[in-house]
mmCIF file of C-alpha atoms in Angstrom:
data_model
loop_
_atom_site.group_PDB
_atom_site.id
_atom_site.type_symbol
_atom_site.label_atom_id
_atom_site.label_comp_id
_atom_site.label_asym_id
_atom_site.label_seq_id
_atom_site.Cartn_x
_atom_site.Cartn_y
_atom_site.Cartn_z
ATOM 1 C CA MET A 1 87.986 160.178 11.088
ATOM 2 C CA ASN A 2 90.013 162.950 12.540
ATOM 3 C CA GLU A 3 92.145 162.992 15.651
ATOM 4 C CA GLN A 4 89.750 164.913 17.888
ATOM 5 C CA PHE A 5 86.853 162.618 17.011
ATOM 6 C CA LEU A 6 88.885 159.555 17.977
ATOM 7 C CA ILE A 7 89.997 161.139 21.253
ATOM 8 C CA ASP A 8 86.416 162.075 22.110
ATOM 9 C CA GLN A 9 85.235 158.556 21.293
ATOM 10 C CA ILE A 10 87.932 156.959 23.478
ATOM 11 C CA ILE A 11 86.983 159.193 26.403
ATOM 12 C CA LEU A 12 83.305 158.408 25.893
ATOM 13 C CA TYR A 13 83.813 154.631 25.757
ATOM 14 C CA LEU A 14 86.164 154.601 28.752
ATOM 15 C CA GLY A 15 83.774 156.711 30.806
ATOM 16 C CA THR A 16 80.870 154.459 29.908
ATOM 17 C CA TYR A 17 82.973 151.380 30.670
ATOM 18 C CA GLN A 18 83.980 152.792 34.051
ATOM 19 C CA ARG A 19 80.381 153.556 34.951
ATOM 20 C CA PHE A 20 78.534 150.576 33.495
ATOM 21 C CA GLY A 21 81.188 148.040 32.493
ATOM 22 C CA GLY A 22 80.565 145.973 29.419
ATOM 23 C CA LYS A 23 82.888 144.235 27.024
ATOM 24 C CA GLN A 24 81.629 146.287 24.061
ATOM 25 C CA ASN A 25 82.722 149.590 25.626
ATOM 26 C CA GLU A 26 86.158 148.178 26.403
ATOM 27 C CA THR A 27 86.533 146.732 22.916
ATOM 28 C CA MET A 28 85.459 149.949 21.200
ATOM 29 C CA ALA A 29 87.888 152.019 23.306
ATOM 30 C CA TYR A 30 90.761 149.752 22.223
ATOM 31 C CA LYS A 31 89.581 149.866 18.604
ATOM 32 C CA ARG A 32 89.528 153.680 18.603
ATOM 33 C CA LEU A 33 92.933 153.750 20.315
ATOM 34 C CA ASP A 34 94.334 151.551 17.555
ATOM 35 C CA GLN A 35 92.797 153.845 14.925
ATOM 36 C CA LEU A 36 94.432 156.838 16.640
ATOM 37 C CA ARG A 37 97.745 154.946 16.667
ATOM 38 C CA ALA A 38 97.487 154.286 12.938
ATOM 39 C CA LEU A 39 96.394 157.864 12.162
ATOM 40 C CA LYS A 40 99.343 159.411 14.008
ATOM 41 C CA GLY A 41 101.867 156.768 12.869
ATOM 42 C CA LEU A 42 102.698 155.639 16.384
ATOM 43 C CA LYS A 43 104.549 152.398 17.035
ATOM 44 C CA ASP A 44 102.254 150.651 19.515
ATOM 45 C CA ALA A 45 99.318 150.999 21.901
ATOM 46 C CA GLU A 46 101.573 152.303 24.665
ATOM 47 C CA GLU A 47 102.720 155.236 22.512
ATOM 48 C CA ALA A 48 99.118 155.873 21.503
ATOM 49 C CA THR A 49 98.065 155.922 25.161
ATOM 50 C CA ASP A 50 100.865 158.354 26.025
ATOM 51 C CA TYR A 51 99.839 160.555 23.110
ATOM 52 C CA LEU A 52 96.183 160.464 24.218
ATOM 53 C CA ILE A 53 97.133 161.433 27.768
ATOM 54 C CA SER A 54 99.292 164.321 26.575
ATOM 55 C CA ARG A 55 96.464 165.638 24.383
ATOM 56 C CA MET A 56 93.999 165.360 27.265
ATOM 57 C CA GLU A 57 96.363 167.187 29.625
ATOM 58 C CA GLY A 58 96.770 169.962 27.061
ATOM 59 C CA ALA A 59 93.012 170.312 26.694
ATOM 60 C CA MET A 60 92.507 170.400 30.466
ATOM 61 C CA ALA A 61 95.164 173.102 30.861
ATOM 62 C CA ALA A 62 93.479 175.349 28.304
#
């Protein structure tokens, strides 16, 4: 899986979780976040979250 796919999946699961709830959506968002963390070689989930936010801000600015 590539970086953009994981970011898109996290956004999708979080949006679905926010709208409908559900443990599966929450779990899958965390799973994809952990995969992004491993892919980018980040230390922990907090760094992965910061990285995700920075990538989203960059995409919104463009």
